[in-house]
mmCIF file of C-alpha atoms in Angstrom:
data_model
loop_
_atom_site.group_PDB
_atom_site.id
_atom_site.type_symbol
_atom_site.label_atom_id
_atom_site.label_comp_id
_atom_site.label_asym_id
_atom_site.label_seq_id
_atom_site.Cartn_x
_atom_site.Cartn_y
_atom_site.Cartn_z
ATOM 1 C CA MET J 1 66.512 30.905 68.390
ATOM 2 C CA LEU J 2 69.481 29.175 68.919
ATOM 3 C CA ALA J 3 71.205 32.824 68.566
ATOM 4 C CA ARG J 4 68.376 34.602 70.021
ATOM 5 C CA GLN J 5 68.827 32.365 72.750
ATOM 6 C CA GLY J 6 72.541 32.402 73.261
ATOM 7 C CA ILE J 7 73.661 28.522 72.486
ATOM 8 C CA LEU J 8 74.839 29.438 68.866
ATOM 9 C CA ASN J 9 76.742 33.042 68.239
ATOM 10 C CA ASP J 10 75.454 35.476 66.245
ATOM 11 C CA ARG J 11 77.841 34.352 63.117
ATOM 12 C CA ASP J 12 77.429 31.138 62.868
ATOM 13 C CA ALA J 13 74.016 31.782 62.770
ATOM 14 C CA ASP J 14 74.429 33.340 60.036
ATOM 15 C CA ALA J 15 76.564 31.223 58.388
ATOM 16 C CA ILE J 16 73.952 28.411 58.877
ATOM 17 C CA GLU J 17 71.157 29.763 57.906
ATOM 18 C CA LYS J 18 72.618 31.339 54.571
ATOM 19 C CA GLY J 19 74.220 27.885 53.943
ATOM 20 C CA LEU J 20 70.985 26.129 54.152
ATOM 21 C CA LEU J 21 69.364 28.172 51.944
ATOM 22 C CA THR J 22 72.277 27.551 49.190
ATOM 23 C CA ILE J 23 70.535 24.191 50.287
ATOM 24 C CA ILE J 24 67.164 24.892 49.659
ATOM 25 C CA SER J 25 68.066 25.724 46.330
ATOM 26 C CA GLU J 26 70.221 23.011 45.225
ATOM 27 C CA ILE J 27 67.638 21.163 45.837
ATOM 28 C CA GLU J 28 64.791 22.984 44.350
ATOM 29 C CA ASN J 29 67.033 22.948 40.967
ATOM 30 C CA GLY J 30 68.189 19.336 41.334
ATOM 31 C CA ASN J 31 71.785 20.042 41.652
ATOM 32 C CA PHE J 32 71.886 18.408 45.062
ATOM 33 C CA ARG J 33 74.259 15.752 44.833
ATOM 34 C CA PHE J 34 72.749 13.261 47.358
ATOM 35 C CA SER J 35 75.424 10.234 48.443
ATOM 36 C CA ASP J 36 74.497 6.909 49.899
ATOM 37 C CA ALA J 37 77.585 6.629 51.819
ATOM 38 C CA LEU J 38 75.574 8.880 54.341
ATOM 39 C CA GLU J 39 73.059 7.652 56.296
ATOM 40 C CA ASP J 40 70.050 9.985 55.471
ATOM 41 C CA ILE J 41 68.898 12.951 54.090
ATOM 42 C CA HIS J 42 69.814 14.755 57.971
ATOM 43 C CA MET J 43 73.846 13.586 57.452
ATOM 44 C CA ASN J 44 73.448 14.627 53.458
ATOM 45 C CA VAL J 45 71.998 17.998 54.414
ATOM 46 C CA GLU J 46 75.083 18.658 57.061
ATOM 47 C CA ALA J 47 77.584 17.319 55.191
ATOM 48 C CA ARG J 48 76.924 19.837 52.736
ATOM 49 C CA LEU J 49 76.337 22.387 54.560
ATOM 50 C CA GLU J 50 80.187 21.870 56.248
ATOM 51 C CA GLU J 51 81.553 22.221 52.521
ATOM 52 C CA ILE J 52 79.929 25.978 51.895
ATOM 53 C CA ILE J 53 80.718 26.483 55.912
ATOM 54 C CA GLY J 54 83.083 24.809 57.040
ATOM 55 C CA ARG J 55 83.115 24.149 60.705
ATOM 56 C CA PRO J 56 80.393 26.010 62.057
ATOM 57 C CA ALA J 57 78.409 23.127 60.070
ATOM 58 C CA GLY J 58 78.672 20.957 62.826
ATOM 59 C CA ARG J 59 76.934 22.838 65.257
ATOM 60 C CA LEU J 60 73.550 22.466 63.116
ATOM 61 C CA HIS J 61 72.153 19.408 64.781
ATOM 62 C CA THR J 62 72.696 21.234 68.424
ATOM 63 C CA ALA J 63 69.782 20.875 70.433
ATOM 64 C CA ARG J 64 67.240 18.908 68.644
ATOM 65 C CA SER J 65 67.232 15.038 67.080
ATOM 66 C CA ARG J 66 66.471 13.161 63.983
ATOM 67 C CA ASN J 67 63.325 12.616 65.950
ATOM 68 C CA ASP J 68 62.043 15.218 66.588
ATOM 69 C CA GLN J 69 63.263 17.029 63.262
ATOM 70 C CA VAL J 70 61.056 14.506 62.212
ATOM 71 C CA ALA J 71 57.782 14.403 63.862
ATOM 72 C CA THR J 72 57.609 18.036 63.144
ATOM 73 C CA ASP J 73 58.181 17.885 59.575
ATOM 74 C CA PHE J 74 55.252 15.355 59.115
ATOM 75 C CA ARG J 75 53.014 16.867 61.380
ATOM 76 C CA ILE J 76 53.222 19.975 59.147
ATOM 77 C CA TRP J 77 53.131 18.211 56.065
ATOM 78 C CA ILE J 78 50.527 16.371 56.891
ATOM 79 C CA ARG J 79 48.417 19.700 58.240
ATOM 80 C CA ASP J 80 49.004 20.919 54.254
ATOM 81 C CA GLU J 81 47.354 18.296 53.174
ATOM 82 C CA THR J 82 44.907 18.759 55.810
ATOM 83 C CA GLU J 83 44.184 22.411 54.110
ATOM 84 C CA ARG J 84 44.388 20.902 50.420
ATOM 85 C CA ALA J 85 41.872 18.303 51.177
ATOM 86 C CA VAL J 86 39.355 21.125 52.861
ATOM 87 C CA GLU J 87 40.141 23.202 49.364
ATOM 88 C CA ASN J 88 40.020 20.757 46.737
ATOM 89 C CA LEU J 89 35.891 19.272 48.727
ATOM 90 C CA THR J 90 34.811 23.310 48.623
ATOM 91 C CA GLY J 91 34.960 23.705 45.110
ATOM 92 C CA LEU J 92 33.671 19.947 44.896
ATOM 93 C CA ILE J 93 30.173 21.059 46.891
ATOM 94 C CA ALA J 94 30.532 24.251 44.202
ATOM 95 C CA ALA J 95 29.691 21.872 41.703
ATOM 96 C CA LEU J 96 27.300 19.768 43.051
ATOM 97 C CA LEU J 97 25.548 23.254 44.159
ATOM 98 C CA ASP J 98 25.805 24.202 40.216
ATOM 99 C CA GLN J 99 23.590 21.100 39.605
ATOM 100 C CA ALA J 100 21.450 21.108 42.488
ATOM 101 C CA GLU J 101 19.967 24.734 41.315
ATOM 102 C CA PHE J 102 20.039 24.097 37.280
ATOM 103 C CA GLY J 103 17.790 20.958 38.528
ATOM 104 C CA ALA J 104 16.146 22.180 41.493
ATOM 105 C CA ASP J 105 13.365 21.522 39.165
ATOM 106 C CA PHE J 106 13.566 18.041 38.008
ATOM 107 C CA VAL J 107 12.033 15.510 39.276
ATOM 108 C CA MET J 108 13.497 12.193 39.894
ATOM 109 C CA PRO J 109 13.103 8.710 41.840
ATOM 110 C CA GLY J 110 14.447 8.505 45.067
ATOM 111 C CA PHE J 111 15.153 5.083 46.321
ATOM 112 C CA THR J 112 15.624 2.652 49.538
ATOM 113 C CA HIS J 113 17.256 -0.492 49.399
ATOM 114 C CA LEU J 114 17.545 0.353 45.697
ATOM 115 C CA GLN J 115 13.650 0.189 45.300
ATOM 116 C CA THR J 116 11.937 2.981 43.554
ATOM 117 C CA ALA J 117 10.348 4.824 46.325
ATOM 118 C CA GLN J 118 9.292 8.458 46.465
ATOM 119 C CA PRO J 119 9.865 11.299 43.705
ATOM 120 C CA VAL J 120 12.427 13.923 44.611
ATOM 121 C CA THR J 121 14.091 16.637 42.939
ATOM 122 C CA TRP J 122 17.520 16.337 41.361
ATOM 123 C CA GLY J 123 18.267 19.172 43.363
ATOM 124 C CA HIS J 124 17.718 17.508 46.562
ATOM 125 C CA HIS J 125 19.883 14.818 45.646
ATOM 126 C CA MET J 126 22.657 16.704 44.886
ATOM 127 C CA MET J 127 22.433 19.113 48.100
ATOM 128 C CA ALA J 128 22.826 15.429 49.820
ATOM 129 C CA TYR J 129 26.227 15.162 48.596
ATOM 130 C CA VAL J 130 27.287 18.962 49.663
ATOM 131 C CA GLU J 131 26.306 17.496 53.087
ATOM 132 C CA MET J 132 28.059 14.862 52.774
ATOM 133 C CA PHE J 133 30.826 16.429 51.581
ATOM 134 C CA ALA J 134 30.255 19.684 54.205
ATOM 135 C CA ARG J 135 31.231 17.115 56.655
ATOM 136 C CA ASP J 136 34.333 15.413 55.455
ATOM 137 C CA ILE J 137 35.563 18.838 55.580
ATOM 138 C CA GLY J 138 34.653 19.710 59.235
ATOM 139 C CA ARG J 139 37.057 15.950 59.812
ATOM 140 C CA PHE J 140 39.906 17.280 57.658
ATOM 141 C CA ARG J 141 39.946 20.386 59.509
ATOM 142 C CA ASP J 142 39.417 18.826 63.090
ATOM 143 C CA ALA J 143 42.333 16.993 62.233
ATOM 144 C CA GLY J 144 44.212 19.774 61.224
ATOM 145 C CA SER J 145 43.226 21.909 64.067
ATOM 146 C CA ARG J 146 44.281 18.555 66.273
ATOM 147 C CA MET J 147 47.670 18.224 65.108
ATOM 148 C CA ASN J 148 48.714 21.644 65.211
ATOM 149 C CA GLU J 149 51.458 21.124 68.133
ATOM 150 C CA SER J 150 55.045 21.616 67.392
ATOM 151 C CA PRO J 151 57.693 18.948 68.635
ATOM 152 C CA LEU J 152 60.086 21.103 68.295
ATOM 153 C CA GLY J 153 62.512 20.734 71.072
ATOM 154 C CA ALA J 154 61.452 17.554 72.081
ATOM 155 C CA ALA J 155 65.102 16.726 70.793
ATOM 156 C CA ALA J 156 65.636 12.016 70.797
ATOM 157 C CA LEU J 157 62.676 11.346 73.392
ATOM 158 C CA ALA J 158 63.876 13.328 76.976
ATOM 159 C CA GLY J 159 64.073 17.349 76.137
ATOM 160 C CA THR J 160 67.216 19.359 76.331
ATOM 161 C CA PRO J 161 68.862 20.595 78.615
ATOM 162 C CA PHE J 162 70.077 23.856 76.183
ATOM 163 C CA PRO J 163 67.511 26.803 77.186
ATOM 164 C CA VAL J 164 65.756 26.112 73.677
ATOM 165 C CA ASP J 165 62.273 28.644 73.301
ATOM 166 C CA ARG J 166 59.463 25.974 71.945
ATOM 167 C CA GLU J 167 57.197 29.007 71.483
ATOM 168 C CA ALA J 168 59.163 30.938 70.012
ATOM 169 C CA THR J 169 59.883 27.974 67.251
ATOM 170 C CA ALA J 170 56.040 26.837 67.306
ATOM 171 C CA ARG J 171 55.112 30.341 66.464
ATOM 172 C CA GLU J 172 57.864 30.306 63.498
ATOM 173 C CA LEU J 173 56.011 27.153 61.909
ATOM 174 C CA GLY J 174 52.527 28.374 62.437
ATOM 175 C CA PHE J 175 51.531 25.917 65.644
ATOM 176 C CA ASP J 176 49.457 26.883 68.138
ATOM 177 C CA LYS J 177 52.091 25.729 70.497
ATOM 178 C CA PRO J 178 54.414 23.307 72.039
ATOM 179 C CA MET J 179 53.669 19.568 72.727
ATOM 180 C CA GLU J 180 53.180 18.896 76.157
ATOM 181 C CA ASN J 181 55.200 15.824 76.847
ATOM 182 C CA SER J 182 58.537 14.947 75.201
ATOM 183 C CA ILE J 183 57.756 11.259 74.949
ATOM 184 C CA ASP J 184 54.362 11.249 73.125
ATOM 185 C CA ALA J 185 55.706 14.418 70.715
ATOM 186 C CA VAL J 186 58.338 12.483 69.322
ATOM 187 C CA SER J 187 56.256 9.210 68.875
ATOM 188 C CA ALA J 188 52.623 9.796 68.593
ATOM 189 C CA ARG J 189 51.453 9.624 65.282
ATOM 190 C CA ASP J 190 47.684 9.952 65.493
ATOM 191 C CA PHE J 191 47.500 12.573 63.752
ATOM 192 C CA ALA J 192 48.656 10.981 60.800
ATOM 193 C CA VAL J 193 45.975 8.139 61.509
ATOM 194 C CA GLU J 194 43.794 10.376 61.906
ATOM 195 C CA TYR J 195 44.076 11.821 58.601
ATOM 196 C CA LEU J 196 44.308 8.546 56.575
ATOM 197 C CA SER J 197 40.806 8.278 58.685
ATOM 198 C CA ALA J 198 39.675 11.696 57.513
ATOM 199 C CA ALA J 199 39.994 10.778 54.164
ATOM 200 C CA ALA J 200 38.417 6.695 54.370
ATOM 201 C CA ILE J 201 35.519 8.475 55.102
ATOM 202 C CA CYS J 202 36.187 10.912 52.540
ATOM 203 C CA VAL J 203 36.519 8.087 49.725
ATOM 204 C CA ALA J 204 33.785 6.123 50.557
ATOM 205 C CA ASN J 205 31.925 9.337 49.818
ATOM 206 C CA LEU J 206 33.444 9.395 47.039
ATOM 207 C CA SER J 207 32.388 6.166 45.855
ATOM 208 C CA ARG J 208 29.128 6.194 46.618
ATOM 209 C CA LEU J 209 28.206 9.072 44.285
ATOM 210 C CA ALA J 210 30.683 7.711 41.451
ATOM 211 C CA GLU J 211 28.216 4.218 42.254
ATOM 212 C CA GLU J 212 25.576 6.448 41.356
ATOM 213 C CA ILE J 213 27.164 8.059 38.502
ATOM 214 C CA VAL J 214 28.224 4.449 37.578
ATOM 215 C CA LEU J 215 24.192 3.292 37.613
ATOM 216 C CA TRP J 216 22.935 7.232 36.307
ATOM 217 C CA THR J 217 24.592 6.949 33.259
ATOM 218 C CA SER J 218 23.952 3.034 32.314
ATOM 219 C CA THR J 219 21.562 2.295 29.691
ATOM 220 C CA ARG J 220 19.384 0.834 31.958
ATOM 221 C CA PHE J 221 18.879 4.056 33.800
ATOM 222 C CA ARG J 222 19.496 6.314 31.551
ATOM 223 C CA PHE J 223 19.644 9.273 33.993
ATOM 224 C CA ALA J 224 21.991 11.351 32.538
ATOM 225 C CA THR J 225 25.387 11.494 30.381
ATOM 226 C CA LEU J 226 29.003 11.534 30.931
ATOM 227 C CA GLY J 227 31.468 13.275 28.042
ATOM 228 C CA ASP J 228 33.536 11.405 26.859
ATOM 229 C CA ARG J 229 36.676 13.302 29.045
ATOM 230 C CA PHE J 230 35.618 10.604 31.741
ATOM 231 C CA THR J 231 34.494 7.559 30.059
ATOM 232 C CA THR J 232 36.253 5.401 27.802
ATOM 233 C CA GLY J 233 34.814 3.001 24.496
ATOM 234 C CA SER J 234 35.094 -0.797 24.259
ATOM 235 C CA SER J 235 37.746 -2.427 22.090
ATOM 236 C CA ILE J 236 34.961 -4.612 20.803
ATOM 237 C CA MET J 237 31.755 -2.851 21.254
ATOM 238 C CA PRO J 238 31.414 0.663 19.650
ATOM 239 C CA GLN J 239 28.215 1.024 21.055
ATOM 240 C CA LYS J 240 29.362 1.424 24.977
ATOM 241 C CA ARG J 241 30.612 4.283 26.735
ATOM 242 C CA ASN J 242 31.797 3.213 29.407
ATOM 243 C CA PRO J 243 32.218 5.249 33.527
ATOM 244 C CA ASP J 244 36.116 4.787 33.929
ATOM 245 C CA ALA J 245 36.547 7.848 35.978
ATOM 246 C CA ALA J 246 33.857 6.365 38.272
ATOM 247 C CA GLU J 247 34.250 2.981 38.187
ATOM 248 C CA LEU J 248 37.999 4.328 39.202
ATOM 249 C CA ILE J 249 36.981 6.610 42.148
ATOM 250 C CA ARG J 250 35.307 4.119 43.371
ATOM 251 C CA ALA J 251 38.475 0.948 43.235
ATOM 252 C CA LYS J 252 40.375 4.007 45.421
ATOM 253 C CA THR J 253 38.410 3.178 48.549
ATOM 254 C CA GLY J 254 39.950 -0.084 48.787
ATOM 255 C CA ARG J 255 43.409 1.321 48.422
ATOM 256 C CA VAL J 256 42.849 4.214 51.314
ATOM 257 C CA ASN J 257 41.460 1.664 53.467
ATOM 258 C CA GLY J 258 44.667 -0.215 53.387
ATOM 259 C CA SER J 259 46.499 2.373 54.226
ATOM 260 C CA LEU J 260 44.555 3.055 56.850
ATOM 261 C CA ILE J 261 44.540 -0.543 58.486
ATOM 262 C CA ALA J 262 47.962 -0.721 57.375
ATOM 263 C CA LEU J 263 49.510 2.337 59.851
ATOM 264 C CA LEU J 264 46.725 1.726 62.846
ATOM 265 C CA THR J 265 48.581 -1.856 62.344
ATOM 266 C CA VAL J 266 52.356 -0.629 62.369
ATOM 267 C CA MET J 267 50.881 1.925 65.584
ATOM 268 C CA LYS J 268 49.581 -1.614 67.678
ATOM 269 C CA ALA J 269 51.701 -2.066 70.353
ATOM 270 C CA LEU J 270 54.002 -0.143 69.601
ATOM 271 C CA PRO J 271 55.851 1.176 73.247
ATOM 272 C CA LEU J 272 57.232 4.125 73.996
ATOM 273 C CA ALA J 273 59.237 6.416 72.466
ATOM 274 C CA TYR J 274 60.289 5.929 69.437
ATOM 275 C CA SER J 275 61.130 3.067 67.760
ATOM 276 C CA LYS J 276 62.303 1.866 63.848
ATOM 277 C CA ASP J 277 58.752 0.985 63.085
ATOM 278 C CA LEU J 278 57.648 4.552 62.601
ATOM 279 C CA GLN J 279 59.452 4.676 58.911
ATOM 280 C CA GLU J 280 56.736 2.773 58.107
ATOM 281 C CA ASP J 281 53.959 5.878 58.209
ATOM 282 C CA LYS J 282 55.407 8.098 55.599
ATOM 283 C CA GLU J 283 54.389 6.022 52.527
ATOM 284 C CA GLN J 284 50.811 5.556 52.999
ATOM 285 C CA VAL J 285 49.822 8.588 54.409
ATOM 286 C CA PHE J 286 51.156 9.993 50.710
ATOM 287 C CA ASP J 287 49.867 7.339 48.861
ATOM 288 C CA THR J 288 46.755 8.543 50.465
ATOM 289 C CA ALA J 289 47.147 12.176 49.597
ATOM 290 C CA ASP J 290 47.962 11.358 45.652
ATOM 291 C CA THR J 291 44.998 9.621 45.713
ATOM 292 C CA LEU J 292 42.448 11.586 47.781
ATOM 293 C CA GLY J 293 43.388 14.891 45.965
ATOM 294 C CA MET J 294 43.330 12.977 42.323
ATOM 295 C CA SER J 295 39.498 10.978 43.612
ATOM 296 C CA ILE J 296 38.450 14.278 44.443
ATOM 297 C CA ALA J 297 39.385 16.610 41.604
ATOM 298 C CA ALA J 298 37.957 13.674 39.277
ATOM 299 C CA MET J 299 34.526 13.434 40.823
ATOM 300 C CA THR J 300 34.272 17.351 40.462
ATOM 301 C CA GLY J 301 34.953 17.177 36.340
ATOM 302 C CA MET J 302 32.116 14.618 36.397
ATOM 303 C CA ILE J 303 30.593 16.443 38.759
ATOM 304 C CA LYS J 304 30.628 19.888 35.916
ATOM 305 C CA ASP J 305 30.173 17.545 33.206
ATOM 306 C CA LEU J 306 27.477 15.408 34.443
ATOM 307 C CA LYS J 307 24.014 16.351 32.150
ATOM 308 C CA PRO J 308 20.734 14.799 33.261
ATOM 309 C CA ASP J 309 17.925 13.694 31.479
ATOM 310 C CA PRO J 310 14.225 15.647 33.027
ATOM 311 C CA ALA J 311 12.740 13.477 30.938
ATOM 312 C CA ARG J 312 13.674 10.184 31.942
ATOM 313 C CA LEU J 313 13.952 11.443 35.620
ATOM 314 C CA LEU J 314 10.491 12.700 35.220
ATOM 315 C CA SER J 315 9.164 9.307 33.901
ATOM 316 C CA ALA J 316 11.662 6.833 35.908
ATOM 317 C CA ALA J 317 9.767 8.668 39.144
ATOM 318 C CA SER J 318 6.523 8.264 37.625
ATOM 319 C CA GLU J 319 7.125 4.357 38.031
ATOM 320 C CA GLY J 320 6.876 2.030 40.878
ATOM 321 C CA PHE J 321 3.825 3.354 42.515
ATOM 322 C CA SER J 322 6.254 6.189 43.811
ATOM 323 C CA THR J 323 3.188 8.154 45.216
ATOM 324 C CA ALA J 324 1.891 6.071 47.056
ATOM 325 C CA THR J 325 2.623 7.278 50.333
ATOM 326 C CA ASP J 326 1.187 11.061 48.941
ATOM 327 C CA LEU J 327 -2.392 9.337 48.917
ATOM 328 C CA THR J 328 -1.654 7.602 52.560
ATOM 329 C CA ASP J 329 -0.879 11.008 53.462
ATOM 330 C CA TRP J 330 -3.873 12.743 52.041
ATOM 331 C CA LEU J 331 -6.080 9.807 53.674
ATOM 332 C CA VAL J 332 -4.724 10.920 57.071
ATOM 333 C CA ARG J 333 -4.282 14.889 56.592
ATOM 334 C CA ILE J 334 -7.592 15.178 54.949
ATOM 335 C CA ALA J 335 -9.884 12.131 55.502
ATOM 336 C CA GLY J 336 -8.837 11.685 59.048
ATOM 337 C CA ILE J 337 -8.602 8.459 59.249
ATOM 338 C CA PRO J 338 -5.355 6.046 61.277
ATOM 339 C CA PHE J 339 -2.462 6.251 59.341
ATOM 340 C CA ARG J 340 -2.364 2.319 59.204
ATOM 341 C CA GLU J 341 -5.651 2.095 58.492
ATOM 342 C CA ALA J 342 -4.398 4.247 55.539
ATOM 343 C CA HIS J 343 -1.510 2.199 54.552
ATOM 344 C CA HIS J 344 -3.707 -0.587 54.355
ATOM 345 C CA ALA J 345 -5.935 0.691 51.620
ATOM 346 C CA THR J 346 -3.215 2.106 49.683
ATOM 347 C CA GLY J 347 -1.305 -1.554 49.925
ATOM 348 C CA GLN J 348 -4.305 -3.037 48.338
ATOM 349 C CA LEU J 349 -4.688 -0.317 45.744
ATOM 350 C CA VAL J 350 -1.579 -1.405 44.771
ATOM 351 C CA ARG J 351 -2.356 -4.706 44.631
ATOM 352 C CA LEU J 352 -4.919 -3.633 42.105
ATOM 353 C CA ALA J 353 -2.888 -1.475 39.772
ATOM 354 C CA GLU J 354 0.231 -4.630 39.819
ATOM 355 C CA GLU J 355 -3.270 -7.010 38.527
ATOM 356 C CA ARG J 356 -4.125 -4.440 35.905
ATOM 357 C CA ASN J 357 -0.123 -4.608 35.054
ATOM 358 C CA CYS J 358 -0.737 -0.437 35.475
ATOM 359 C CA GLY J 359 -0.167 2.614 37.767
ATOM 360 C CA LEU J 360 -1.778 3.582 40.608
ATOM 361 C CA ALA J 361 -2.991 6.966 38.607
ATOM 362 C CA ASP J 362 -3.921 4.782 35.728
ATOM 363 C CA LEU J 363 -7.028 3.395 38.596
ATOM 364 C CA SER J 364 -10.083 5.554 38.039
ATOM 365 C CA VAL J 365 -11.603 7.273 41.620
ATOM 366 C CA ALA J 366 -14.500 4.348 41.291
ATOM 367 C CA ASP J 367 -11.936 1.607 41.274
ATOM 368 C CA MET J 368 -10.417 3.738 44.466
ATOM 369 C CA ARG J 369 -13.317 4.064 46.409
ATOM 370 C CA ALA J 370 -14.407 0.414 46.066
ATOM 371 C CA VAL J 371 -11.444 0.139 48.178
ATOM 372 C CA SER J 372 -11.499 3.346 50.490
ATOM 373 C CA GLU J 373 -14.879 5.435 50.313
ATOM 374 C CA HIS J 374 -12.667 8.100 52.093
ATOM 375 C CA ILE J 375 -10.869 8.467 48.683
ATOM 376 C CA THR J 376 -12.187 12.435 45.978
ATOM 377 C CA GLU J 377 -10.932 13.825 43.040
ATOM 378 C CA GLU J 378 -8.975 15.590 45.407
ATOM 379 C CA ALA J 379 -7.539 12.962 47.026
ATOM 380 C CA ALA J 380 -6.429 11.064 43.223
ATOM 381 C CA GLY J 381 -4.232 14.622 42.101
ATOM 382 C CA VAL J 382 -1.827 13.866 45.375
ATOM 383 C CA LEU J 383 -0.718 10.666 42.636
ATOM 384 C CA ASP J 384 1.168 13.064 40.537
ATOM 385 C CA ALA J 385 4.955 12.702 40.915
ATOM 386 C CA ARG J 386 5.711 16.746 40.117
ATOM 387 C CA ARG J 387 3.563 17.400 43.108
ATOM 388 C CA SER J 388 4.156 14.911 45.079
ATOM 389 C CA ALA J 389 8.163 16.005 45.222
ATOM 390 C CA GLU J 390 6.330 19.927 44.961
ATOM 391 C CA SER J 391 4.595 19.210 48.572
ATOM 392 C CA ARG J 392 7.189 18.017 50.174
ATOM 393 C CA THR J 393 8.302 21.290 51.951
ATOM 394 C CA SER J 394 9.098 20.871 55.448
ATOM 395 C CA HIS J 395 12.691 21.808 56.502
ATOM 396 C CA GLY J 396 15.068 19.712 54.895
ATOM 397 C CA GLY J 397 12.636 18.198 52.111
ATOM 398 C CA THR J 398 12.895 17.587 48.231
ATOM 399 C CA ALA J 399 11.115 20.385 47.429
ATOM 400 C CA PRO J 400 12.341 22.601 44.851
ATOM 401 C CA VAL J 401 11.577 25.915 47.204
ATOM 402 C CA ARG J 402 13.387 24.378 49.443
ATOM 403 C CA VAL J 403 16.537 22.819 47.372
ATOM 404 C CA ARG J 404 16.806 26.807 46.456
ATOM 405 C CA GLU J 405 16.780 27.874 49.703
ATOM 406 C CA GLN J 406 19.505 25.488 50.521
ATOM 407 C CA ALA J 407 21.593 26.206 48.159
ATOM 408 C CA ASP J 408 21.437 30.246 49.010
ATOM 409 C CA ARG J 409 21.906 29.343 52.309
ATOM 410 C CA TRP J 410 25.138 27.172 51.391
ATOM 411 C CA ARG J 411 26.214 30.098 48.430
ATOM 412 C CA GLU J 412 26.639 32.637 51.417
ATOM 413 C CA LYS J 413 28.508 30.267 53.416
ATOM 414 C CA LEU J 414 31.463 29.490 50.684
ATOM 415 C CA ARG J 415 31.489 33.395 50.064
ATOM 416 C CA CYS J 416 32.482 34.011 53.961
ATOM 417 C CA GLY J 417 34.329 30.808 54.196
ATOM 418 C CA LYS J 418 31.862 29.902 57.180
ATOM 419 C CA TYR J 419 31.210 26.185 57.283
#
């Protein structure tokens, strides 16, 4: 660009380009000698360039500043990380879809307040996380599109008197356009904060799934098992298989949240334009990128490895009066009585079953009719957990037919890249 604009002559521009390619090779091969006597990476590169090409190296810094160079490089790096996060999350969604299709018919308890609520399907539960992580993809993509403006050419903060072509350099570096204000260009770090925000939400979502894996694989639940790749034994208790990978993902939430708060605190009350405080932006972002990538990879591996127990899931789904709502719904839909009256009648039957230490389905029709004359043999049939799950055919419902439709829709989204 400098040569095209007549700011450098072609001979010097060619020499600088060839010298920089040599330096890139030296750095990548580990042969570049860094000197602590020089102030920073910029001065190290320029000094080595002078050793290679001589006096023209002094023109390298024309019409630019470390401020706009670092801001540009940092945006490119985080932009690449948002794309990596999208790619990794896409792999996790594909693994969840495999589980959803495999267990579309497996009936399990759905919970509210971690109390048994209503029967759902394993596939439906997996699809809930598909939707959750898809929103994470949307946040990373949104952040990536907003940060995709080039600071290069803003120089230190006020722009430059040289006739630079900022549109050309923006295109060369894959940006949508140059940033419109030179002060904002060198001092903005909200793009980094936004990446950290998306990462913090994503890791929190990963932590929710990790916690469920911890519960599901415990001896109290026994809903599923994990293999040795993602668990460890106890040093003293030979019977134990600890879900270490899930627990570590759960803990990483604090690490990423800490990085977000750290950078927000750095930016708080920071006057325009550049201040050395901004040097504290990198460490938090680099650590978060590593943590996020590792966490998504570990979760993807666990989802692929997770083996649900259909018999145990169904048994648990039949406990805790999970079909009480189905009886209430039947009284409203079929018998035509008001919801509040139906709710009250079902509550009385639950208390009766508790007193007898049995399930609702274990009560006789006569017992039920003593509470509500509207109950028939047909009503007793809705108390089956599998039938309950299969009946929830509303859009987004837990019925296996809906789960398969949702999974097919997502398969097509992944195939077309439209998600």
